[in-house]
Short mmCIF file of C-alpha atoms and ligand atoms in Angstrom, two decimals:
data_model
loop_
_atom_site.label_atom_id
_atom_site.label_comp_id
_atom_site.label_asym_id
_atom_site.label_seq_id
_atom_site.Cartn_x
_atom_site.Cartn_y
_atom_site.Cartn_z
CA MET A 3 -18.03 21.70 22.06
CA THR A 4 -19.58 18.25 21.69
CA THR A 5 -18.81 16.08 24.74
CA LEU A 6 -16.96 12.79 24.45
CA ASN A 7 -20.04 10.75 25.27
CA ALA A 8 -22.11 12.62 22.72
CA LEU A 9 -19.45 12.10 20.03
CA HIS A 10 -19.37 8.41 20.89
CA GLN A 11 -23.13 8.14 20.48
CA LEU A 12 -23.20 10.17 17.26
CA ASP A 13 -20.55 7.85 15.82
CA LEU A 14 -22.70 4.80 16.62
CA ASP A 15 -25.81 6.45 15.23
CA HIS A 16 -24.49 7.92 12.00
CA HIS A 17 -21.01 6.81 10.98
CA ILE A 18 -20.35 3.68 8.89
CA HIS A 19 -16.73 2.55 9.45
CA PRO A 20 -14.62 0.97 6.69
CA PHE A 21 -13.15 -2.51 7.26
CA THR A 22 -14.92 -2.75 10.64
CA ASN A 23 -17.29 -5.32 12.09
CA LEU A 24 -20.32 -3.02 12.02
CA ALA A 25 -22.28 -5.11 14.51
CA GLY A 26 -19.33 -5.35 16.91
CA HIS A 27 -18.85 -1.60 16.63
CA GLN A 28 -22.22 -0.97 18.24
CA SER A 29 -21.12 -2.63 21.48
CA ARG A 30 -17.46 -1.64 21.38
CA GLY A 31 -17.70 1.93 20.09
CA PRO A 32 -14.99 4.09 18.57
CA LEU A 33 -11.45 4.77 19.82
CA LEU A 34 -11.43 8.52 19.39
CA ILE A 35 -8.02 9.79 18.32
CA ASP A 36 -7.54 13.43 19.19
CA HIS A 37 -4.11 14.52 18.05
CA GLY A 38 -0.68 13.41 16.92
CA ASP A 39 2.85 13.80 18.26
CA GLY A 40 5.63 12.45 16.01
CA PRO A 41 5.14 8.69 15.66
CA PHE A 42 2.55 8.74 18.49
CA VAL A 43 -1.18 9.47 18.49
CA VAL A 44 -3.12 10.53 21.57
CA ASP A 45 -6.73 9.59 22.20
CA ALA A 46 -9.49 11.79 23.58
CA GLN A 47 -8.77 10.49 27.10
CA ASP A 48 -5.12 11.44 26.81
CA ASN A 49 -3.75 7.92 26.31
CA ARG A 50 -0.67 7.94 24.10
CA TYR A 51 0.06 5.20 21.57
CA PHE A 52 3.03 4.44 19.36
CA GLU A 53 1.57 3.87 15.87
CA CYS A 54 3.14 0.56 14.83
CA VAL A 55 1.60 0.73 11.34
CA SER A 56 1.86 4.50 10.61
CA GLY A 57 -1.93 4.70 10.57
CA LEU A 58 -2.66 2.68 7.44
CA TRP A 59 0.97 2.08 6.32
CA SER A 60 1.04 5.68 5.26
CA ALA A 61 1.93 8.45 7.72
CA GLY A 62 5.67 7.98 7.47
CA LEU A 63 6.38 11.53 8.66
CA GLY A 64 4.35 10.86 11.78
CA PHE A 65 1.36 12.82 13.00
CA SER A 66 2.64 16.31 13.75
CA GLU A 67 4.73 17.47 10.78
CA HIS A 68 3.91 21.18 10.76
CA ARG A 69 5.89 21.87 7.61
CA LEU A 70 3.23 19.94 5.69
CA ALA A 71 0.48 21.93 7.40
CA ASP A 72 2.26 25.20 6.56
CA VAL A 73 2.64 24.28 2.89
CA ALA A 74 -1.03 23.23 2.73
CA TYR A 75 -2.14 26.52 4.29
CA ALA A 76 0.02 28.59 1.96
CA GLN A 77 -1.26 26.71 -1.09
CA MET A 78 -4.87 27.04 0.11
CA LYS A 79 -4.47 30.79 0.31
CA ARG A 80 -2.82 31.03 -3.12
CA LEU A 81 -4.89 28.56 -5.15
CA PRO A 82 -7.07 26.27 -3.03
CA TYR A 83 -8.43 24.37 -5.97
CA TYR A 84 -8.13 24.03 -9.64
CA HIS A 85 -8.59 21.11 -11.97
CA SER A 86 -6.44 19.74 -14.75
CA PHE A 87 -9.12 18.86 -17.32
CA THR A 88 -9.00 20.43 -20.80
CA HIS A 89 -5.37 21.62 -20.72
CA LYS A 90 -5.42 23.43 -17.32
CA ALA A 91 -2.43 23.13 -15.00
CA HIS A 92 -0.79 24.64 -11.90
CA SER A 93 2.78 24.65 -10.69
CA PRO A 94 2.60 22.12 -7.79
CA GLY A 95 1.01 19.52 -10.08
CA ILE A 96 3.64 20.04 -12.78
CA GLU A 97 6.58 20.16 -10.39
CA LEU A 98 5.48 17.01 -8.58
CA ALA A 99 5.15 15.11 -11.88
CA ALA A 100 8.70 16.14 -12.79
CA LYS A 101 9.95 15.14 -9.31
CA LEU A 102 8.30 11.72 -9.48
CA VAL A 103 9.83 11.11 -12.90
CA GLU A 104 13.24 12.11 -11.53
CA LEU A 105 12.91 9.61 -8.66
CA THR A 106 11.60 6.63 -10.67
CA PRO A 107 13.33 4.51 -13.37
CA GLU A 108 14.19 6.33 -16.58
CA THR A 109 11.55 4.52 -18.66
CA LEU A 110 8.72 5.88 -16.47
CA ASN A 111 8.15 9.46 -17.55
CA HIS A 112 4.42 10.28 -17.44
CA VAL A 113 2.27 10.83 -14.35
CA PHE A 114 -1.51 10.69 -13.89
CA TYR A 115 -2.92 11.74 -10.48
CA THR A 116 -5.76 10.18 -8.47
CA ASN A 117 -7.19 10.67 -4.99
CA SER A 118 -6.33 7.25 -3.58
CA GLY A 119 -4.50 4.00 -4.13
CA SER A 120 -7.69 2.26 -5.24
CA GLU A 121 -8.38 4.93 -7.86
CA ALA A 122 -4.77 4.68 -9.01
CA VAL A 123 -5.15 0.91 -9.49
CA ASP A 124 -8.47 1.41 -11.32
CA THR A 125 -6.71 3.95 -13.54
CA ALA A 126 -3.93 1.46 -14.29
CA VAL A 127 -6.54 -1.17 -15.23
CA LYS A 128 -8.32 1.21 -17.58
CA MET A 129 -5.04 2.35 -19.13
CA VAL A 130 -4.03 -1.27 -19.81
CA TRP A 131 -7.35 -1.96 -21.54
CA TYR A 132 -7.25 1.34 -23.47
CA VAL A 133 -3.74 0.59 -24.70
CA ASN A 134 -4.53 -2.99 -25.69
CA ASN A 135 -7.66 -1.92 -27.55
CA ALA A 136 -5.66 0.78 -29.32
CA LEU A 137 -3.10 -1.83 -30.38
CA GLY A 138 -5.84 -4.09 -31.72
CA ARG A 139 -5.30 -6.63 -28.93
CA ARG A 140 -8.95 -6.56 -27.94
CA GLY A 141 -8.92 -10.01 -26.37
CA LYS A 142 -6.09 -9.18 -23.94
CA LYS A 143 -8.13 -8.17 -20.88
CA THR A 144 -7.46 -10.53 -17.95
CA PHE A 145 -5.29 -9.52 -14.99
CA LEU A 146 -3.09 -11.89 -13.04
CA ALA A 147 -3.03 -11.09 -9.33
CA ARG A 148 -2.27 -13.10 -6.18
CA ARG A 149 -4.34 -14.48 -3.32
CA LEU A 150 -3.84 -12.23 -0.25
CA GLY A 151 -2.66 -9.37 -2.49
CA TYR A 152 -4.26 -6.02 -1.64
CA HIS A 153 -4.88 -3.40 -4.31
CA GLY A 154 -7.86 -1.49 -2.95
CA SER A 155 -11.61 -1.86 -2.53
CA THR A 156 -13.24 -0.12 -5.51
CA VAL A 157 -14.88 -2.29 -8.15
CA ALA A 158 -11.77 -2.91 -10.26
CA SER A 159 -9.07 -2.66 -7.57
CA GLY A 160 -11.20 -4.75 -5.18
CA SER A 161 -11.48 -7.39 -7.90
CA LEU A 162 -7.68 -7.57 -8.08
CA THR A 163 -7.39 -7.78 -4.29
CA GLY A 164 -7.16 -11.44 -3.30
CA LEU A 165 -9.07 -11.37 0.00
CA ALA A 166 -12.45 -13.06 0.44
CA ARG A 167 -13.87 -10.35 2.67
CA VAL A 168 -13.35 -7.78 -0.07
CA HIS A 169 -15.24 -9.98 -2.57
CA ASP A 170 -17.95 -11.80 -0.65
CA ASP A 171 -21.44 -10.43 -1.24
CA PHE A 172 -20.00 -7.40 -3.05
CA ASP A 173 -20.28 -9.39 -6.31
CA LEU A 174 -16.53 -9.19 -6.88
CA PRO A 175 -14.45 -9.96 -8.84
CA ALA A 176 -16.27 -7.92 -11.47
CA ILE A 177 -13.39 -7.72 -13.95
CA PRO A 178 -11.50 -10.63 -15.52
CA VAL A 179 -8.82 -11.66 -13.02
CA ARG A 180 -7.09 -14.90 -12.01
CA HIS A 181 -5.55 -15.09 -8.55
CA LEU A 182 -2.33 -17.07 -8.32
CA THR A 183 -0.83 -18.75 -5.24
CA THR A 184 0.43 -16.35 -2.57
CA PRO A 185 4.24 -16.17 -2.81
CA ASN A 186 4.54 -17.01 0.89
CA TYR A 187 7.22 -19.61 1.45
CA GLY A 188 6.34 -19.91 5.17
CA LYS A 189 2.76 -21.03 4.54
CA GLU A 190 2.56 -22.26 0.94
CA ALA A 191 5.73 -24.32 0.50
CA ARG A 192 5.40 -28.11 0.42
CA PRO A 193 7.32 -30.26 2.93
CA ASN A 194 11.04 -30.28 2.06
CA GLU A 195 10.54 -27.84 -0.84
CA THR A 196 13.40 -25.32 -1.00
CA GLU A 197 12.71 -21.64 -1.56
CA VAL A 198 14.10 -21.88 -5.10
CA GLU A 199 11.91 -24.91 -5.83
CA PHE A 200 8.92 -23.01 -4.45
CA THR A 201 9.63 -20.07 -6.79
CA THR A 202 9.97 -22.50 -9.71
CA ARG A 203 6.60 -24.06 -8.85
CA LEU A 204 4.97 -20.61 -8.73
CA GLY A 205 6.45 -19.94 -12.18
CA GLN A 206 5.05 -23.22 -13.50
CA GLU A 207 1.62 -22.34 -12.13
CA MET A 208 1.78 -18.97 -13.90
CA GLN A 209 2.94 -20.55 -17.19
CA GLU A 210 0.24 -23.22 -17.04
CA LEU A 211 -2.47 -20.67 -16.41
CA ILE A 212 -1.29 -18.54 -19.33
CA SER A 213 -1.20 -21.57 -21.67
CA HIS A 214 -4.61 -22.73 -20.47
CA GLU A 215 -6.29 -19.33 -20.89
CA GLY A 216 -4.21 -18.28 -23.91
CA ALA A 217 -1.59 -15.51 -23.80
CA GLY A 218 -3.86 -13.54 -26.14
CA THR A 219 -6.29 -13.07 -23.21
CA ILE A 220 -3.84 -12.05 -20.45
CA ALA A 221 -3.29 -8.29 -20.27
CA ALA A 222 -1.20 -7.65 -17.18
CA PHE A 223 0.25 -8.93 -13.93
CA ILE A 224 -0.25 -6.78 -10.84
CA GLY A 225 1.61 -7.19 -7.56
CA GLU A 226 3.03 -5.47 -4.51
CA PRO A 227 6.82 -5.93 -4.17
CA VAL A 228 6.13 -7.20 -0.63
CA MET A 229 2.51 -8.02 0.21
CA GLY A 230 1.43 -5.62 2.94
CA ALA A 231 -2.20 -5.93 4.02
CA GLY A 232 -2.01 -9.69 3.31
CA GLY A 233 0.31 -9.95 6.34
CA VAL A 234 3.77 -8.55 5.35
CA LEU A 235 4.84 -11.38 3.07
CA PRO A 236 8.23 -10.92 1.38
CA PRO A 237 8.42 -13.03 -1.80
CA PRO A 238 10.70 -16.07 -2.09
CA VAL A 239 14.13 -15.74 -3.68
CA GLY A 240 14.07 -15.13 -7.44
CA TYR A 241 10.31 -14.47 -7.51
CA TRP A 242 10.32 -11.08 -9.23
CA THR A 243 12.93 -12.15 -11.80
CA MET A 244 10.73 -15.13 -12.65
CA VAL A 245 7.54 -13.00 -12.91
CA GLN A 246 9.23 -10.46 -15.17
CA ARG A 247 10.66 -13.14 -17.45
CA ILE A 248 7.28 -14.81 -17.95
CA CYS A 249 5.53 -11.45 -18.50
CA LYS A 250 8.06 -10.54 -21.22
CA GLU A 251 7.72 -13.93 -22.91
CA HIS A 252 3.96 -13.50 -23.27
CA ASP A 253 3.71 -9.75 -23.84
CA ILE A 254 2.02 -9.24 -20.47
CA LEU A 255 2.32 -5.77 -18.93
CA LEU A 256 3.70 -5.47 -15.41
CA VAL A 257 1.83 -3.18 -13.01
CA LEU A 258 3.77 -2.66 -9.79
CA ASP A 259 1.68 -1.54 -6.81
CA GLU A 260 4.06 0.41 -4.55
CA VAL A 261 1.29 2.07 -2.56
CA ILE A 262 2.90 0.78 0.66
CA THR A 263 6.50 0.19 -0.40
CA GLY A 264 7.07 3.51 -2.19
CA PHE A 265 9.14 6.41 -0.81
CA GLY A 266 11.58 4.74 1.53
CA ARG A 267 9.69 1.89 3.18
CA MET A 268 12.09 -0.73 1.83
CA GLY A 269 15.21 1.17 2.85
CA ARG A 270 15.33 2.18 -0.84
CA MET A 271 13.27 4.91 -2.45
CA PHE A 272 11.15 2.17 -4.09
CA GLY A 273 10.67 -1.57 -3.75
CA LEU A 274 11.55 -1.92 -7.43
CA GLU A 275 15.16 -1.07 -6.55
CA TYR A 276 15.15 -3.66 -3.76
CA TYR A 277 13.99 -6.48 -6.06
CA GLY A 278 15.29 -5.24 -9.45
CA ILE A 279 11.86 -4.78 -11.03
CA THR A 280 11.18 -2.69 -14.15
CA PRO A 281 7.42 -2.17 -14.38
CA ASP A 282 5.40 -0.77 -17.28
CA ILE A 283 3.14 1.01 -14.82
CA LEU A 284 3.97 2.10 -11.27
CA VAL A 285 1.16 2.81 -8.78
CA LEU A 286 1.83 5.12 -5.81
CA SER A 287 -0.14 6.75 -2.98
CA LYS A 288 -0.11 6.81 0.86
CA GLN A 289 3.46 7.91 1.72
CA LEU A 290 3.43 10.31 -1.25
CA THR A 291 1.83 12.87 1.10
CA SER A 292 2.44 10.95 4.31
CA SER A 293 -1.40 10.67 4.09
CA TYR A 294 -1.77 14.35 5.07
CA GLN A 295 -3.72 14.78 1.82
CA SER A 296 -5.50 12.29 -0.45
CA LEU A 297 -3.31 11.63 -3.44
CA GLY A 298 -2.33 8.75 -5.69
CA ALA A 299 -0.24 8.64 -8.84
CA VAL A 300 0.12 6.30 -11.80
CA ILE A 301 3.40 6.57 -13.69
CA VAL A 302 3.57 5.02 -17.15
CA SER A 303 6.34 4.16 -19.57
CA ASP A 304 7.05 6.21 -22.70
CA GLU A 305 5.85 3.28 -24.77
CA LEU A 306 2.41 3.17 -23.14
CA HIS A 307 2.15 6.93 -23.06
CA ASP A 308 2.68 7.12 -26.84
CA VAL A 309 -0.32 4.82 -27.28
CA LEU A 310 -2.48 6.85 -24.86
CA VAL A 311 -1.64 9.99 -26.79
CA ARG A 312 -2.51 8.46 -30.18
CA GLN A 313 -5.72 6.87 -28.93
CA SER A 314 -6.97 10.01 -27.17
CA ALA A 315 -6.52 11.85 -30.48
CA GLN A 316 -8.79 9.25 -32.08
CA HIS A 317 -11.47 9.82 -29.42
CA GLY A 318 -10.94 13.55 -29.07
CA SER A 319 -10.11 13.17 -25.36
CA PHE A 320 -8.53 10.83 -22.82
CA GLY A 321 -11.90 10.18 -21.19
CA HIS A 322 -10.79 9.48 -17.64
CA GLY A 323 -10.21 11.64 -14.57
CA PHE A 324 -11.61 13.05 -11.36
CA THR A 325 -12.65 16.49 -10.12
CA ASN A 326 -9.66 16.49 -7.79
CA THR A 327 -7.11 14.87 -10.13
CA GLY A 328 -3.80 16.57 -9.27
CA HIS A 329 -5.30 18.77 -6.54
CA PRO A 330 -3.01 21.77 -5.93
CA VAL A 331 -2.97 21.39 -2.12
CA ALA A 332 -2.33 17.64 -2.29
CA THR A 333 0.46 17.99 -4.86
CA ALA A 334 2.07 20.86 -2.90
CA VAL A 335 2.00 18.71 0.26
CA ALA A 336 3.50 15.80 -1.72
CA LEU A 337 6.39 17.99 -2.93
CA GLU A 338 7.13 19.02 0.66
CA THR A 339 6.85 15.39 1.84
CA LEU A 340 9.41 14.29 -0.75
CA ARG A 341 11.66 17.23 0.14
CA ILE A 342 11.61 16.19 3.81
CA ILE A 343 12.24 12.51 2.97
CA GLU A 344 15.27 13.51 0.90
CA THR A 345 16.77 16.25 3.07
CA GLU A 346 16.40 14.25 6.28
CA ASP A 347 17.61 11.07 4.64
CA LEU A 348 14.61 9.11 5.85
CA VAL A 349 15.32 6.34 3.35
CA ALA A 350 18.59 5.61 5.17
CA ASN A 351 16.78 5.89 8.52
CA ALA A 352 14.20 3.36 7.29
CA GLU A 353 17.00 0.97 6.33
CA ALA A 354 18.64 1.24 9.78
CA ARG A 355 15.38 1.14 11.74
CA GLY A 356 14.17 -1.74 9.55
CA ALA A 357 17.25 -3.81 10.45
CA GLN A 358 16.66 -2.95 14.12
CA LEU A 359 12.96 -3.86 13.93
CA ARG A 360 13.59 -7.18 12.19
CA ALA A 361 16.39 -8.10 14.63
CA GLY A 362 14.05 -7.26 17.53
CA LEU A 363 11.24 -9.38 16.09
CA THR A 364 13.68 -12.26 15.57
CA LEU A 365 14.62 -12.06 19.27
CA LEU A 366 10.92 -12.37 20.14
CA GLU A 367 10.84 -15.79 18.47
CA ASP A 368 11.91 -17.23 21.85
CA HIS A 369 8.63 -16.03 23.37
CA ALA A 370 6.01 -18.65 24.17
CA ALA A 371 3.34 -16.68 22.28
CA VAL A 372 5.39 -16.42 19.06
CA LEU A 373 5.80 -18.95 16.25
CA SER A 374 8.03 -17.03 13.85
CA SER A 375 8.93 -13.61 12.50
CA ARG A 376 9.58 -12.16 9.05
CA GLY A 377 10.14 -8.87 7.30
CA ALA A 378 11.91 -6.83 4.62
CA GLY A 379 13.01 -3.21 4.68
CA PHE A 380 11.14 -1.36 7.42
CA LEU A 381 8.25 -3.86 7.38
CA GLY A 382 7.93 -6.76 9.80
CA ALA A 383 5.56 -9.34 11.23
CA VAL A 384 5.38 -11.84 14.04
CA GLU A 385 3.23 -14.93 13.64
CA LEU A 386 1.55 -15.76 16.93
CA VAL A 387 0.86 -19.21 18.35
CA PRO A 388 -2.84 -19.84 17.57
CA ASP A 389 -5.19 -19.42 20.51
CA GLY A 390 -8.57 -20.85 19.54
CA PRO A 391 -10.06 -20.12 16.13
CA ALA A 392 -7.91 -18.52 13.42
CA GLY A 393 -7.39 -14.83 14.11
CA ALA A 394 -8.27 -15.04 17.82
CA ALA A 395 -4.64 -14.70 18.99
CA GLY A 396 -4.11 -11.69 16.73
CA LEU A 397 -7.27 -10.00 17.93
CA LYS A 398 -6.36 -10.59 21.57
CA ALA A 399 -2.90 -9.03 21.11
CA PHE A 400 -4.44 -6.12 19.19
CA GLU A 401 -6.74 -5.37 22.16
CA ILE A 402 -4.12 -5.87 24.90
CA ALA A 403 -1.64 -3.64 23.03
CA HIS A 404 -3.70 -0.54 23.77
CA LYS A 405 -2.97 -0.78 27.47
CA HIS A 406 0.76 -0.99 26.72
CA GLY A 407 0.63 2.14 24.58
CA LEU A 408 0.76 0.50 21.16
CA ILE A 409 -1.60 0.61 18.21
CA LEU A 410 -1.02 -2.68 16.45
CA ARG A 411 -2.54 -4.31 13.43
CA ALA A 412 -3.40 -7.99 13.33
CA VAL A 413 -3.74 -9.90 10.05
CA GLY A 414 -5.16 -13.22 11.13
CA ASP A 415 -2.73 -14.42 13.81
CA ALA A 416 0.12 -12.22 12.58
CA LEU A 417 0.99 -8.83 14.02
CA VAL A 418 2.32 -6.54 11.31
CA PHE A 419 4.67 -3.58 11.67
CA CYS A 420 5.22 -0.54 9.48
CA PRO A 421 6.33 2.22 11.90
CA PRO A 422 6.71 5.84 10.80
CA LEU A 423 9.87 6.49 8.75
CA ILE A 424 10.84 9.17 11.29
CA SER A 425 10.99 6.70 14.21
CA SER A 426 14.17 6.97 16.27
CA GLU A 427 16.32 4.09 17.50
CA ALA A 428 15.08 4.65 21.06
CA GLN A 429 11.44 4.67 19.97
CA ILE A 430 11.80 1.34 18.14
CA ASP A 431 13.52 -0.14 21.21
CA GLN A 432 10.65 1.09 23.41
CA MET A 433 8.10 -0.31 20.99
CA LEU A 434 9.81 -3.72 21.01
CA ALA A 435 9.92 -3.68 24.84
CA ALA A 436 6.20 -2.82 25.00
CA LEU A 437 5.49 -5.56 22.46
CA ARG A 438 7.17 -8.12 24.73
CA LEU A 439 4.83 -7.04 27.54
CA VAL A 440 1.84 -7.45 25.20
CA LEU A 441 3.03 -10.97 24.36
CA ASP A 442 3.57 -11.77 28.07
CA ASP A 443 -0.06 -10.82 28.71
CA CYS A 444 -1.18 -12.90 25.73
CA ALA A 445 0.72 -15.99 26.89
C1 LIG B 512 -0.69 -2.08 -1.93
C2 LIG B 512 -1.95 -1.27 -1.87
N1 LIG B 512 -2.54 -0.87 -3.00
C3 LIG B 512 -3.65 -0.13 -3.00
C4 LIG B 512 -4.25 0.26 -1.82
C5 LIG B 512 -5.51 1.06 -1.84
O1 LIG B 512 -5.28 2.34 -1.43
P1 LIG B 512 -6.49 3.25 -0.87
O2 LIG B 512 -6.92 2.67 0.43
O3 LIG B 512 -5.87 4.60 -0.77
O4 LIG B 512 -7.56 3.21 -1.89
C6 LIG B 512 -3.66 -0.13 -0.61
C7 LIG B 512 -4.26 0.26 0.68
O5 LIG B 512 -3.93 -0.24 1.72
C8 LIG B 512 -2.49 -0.92 -0.64
O6 LIG B 512 -1.92 -1.35 0.50
#
């Protein structure tokens, strides 16, 4: 077996890490995670950490759910791979599509599978263009997105993402997109502006942009119900009602990116229930398999599906897809994930644990290192008092957290929380107590 030191060196020599300071990695090296245990992960030196962000907002069933492993093994033995091009199908892929349709609003009835959230967003973009071209609306191509929104890092999804580090020197955006003001009342509101006034101003900005560019050029609006990677930013009151009204007025499709908020995270099965949103296209991934397999899904309305069907007949094929679209092992694992979420009532657990988390973060507002807290559903954040340049306080807390048995995520000077859906009341209490120790060390 390769020794720890050798693995460390091989990582430095040969492994390019995503979203990592590649220069800093050479001096710092990897944190080698060895195995999982419920909401905890254990590193190669046997240090145990509570995963405050479920890995990448995704492993809601934690890191040792053997029922998912068993289903994957059984499916691998029966049919380890088959594709779904040219009319082929298999039962897990079909059954999962039916299950997703059962769980989502009644207008969303048709599922296309991808391997990731980014691919799902790219698929949604291409579907919107395909549909608009089919309807003779060839000028309607531009997407409306938001600054600090995150939709992935491929060429199209990365263009929609509103983060400079995803664009700079990658020659993005590469598709027509306009980024609107972040719906973050805490940071973007003007002095004395109420939340309702802030929402109204965001609506005016959207209307003005549409008039300026021409509604005949704007294809779709894409957004996360609550911005996740941008720093856990719940929208101001009335925001989604306003967005939907303006989209309807100008025949702009609504693409809802529930890659983080889907499957219980909001204390509802989907964020769309929480905010009363009816999208034309719903994008899902991450929690769909608790990240035990790579899978994304795009669910489209009957209306859009009718157009896809007609247009593919014109071309002789719907010319889009991937080798692993609807992989049998991934879709079997997804079915089991959804079964566990339902039978163990993890949506209700997320609602209760979310209330506990947010109350705990509110209590931390009295700490000298904390400016404020926020959250929605089982998502939360604390904004730290700046300590030097922007992001330095967050980075410091992120590092110190390891010694208190927490894996945290810092977004600038905010610490964000998205614990596994399976977390118990005692585990969230322990996490909050450890977080206070982290903040003590920071202050
Ligand atoms: C809201 C949202 N959409 C899309 C993505 C992209 O998913 P992936 O990393 O699987 O490509 C992410 C990833 O964090 C996300 O948070």
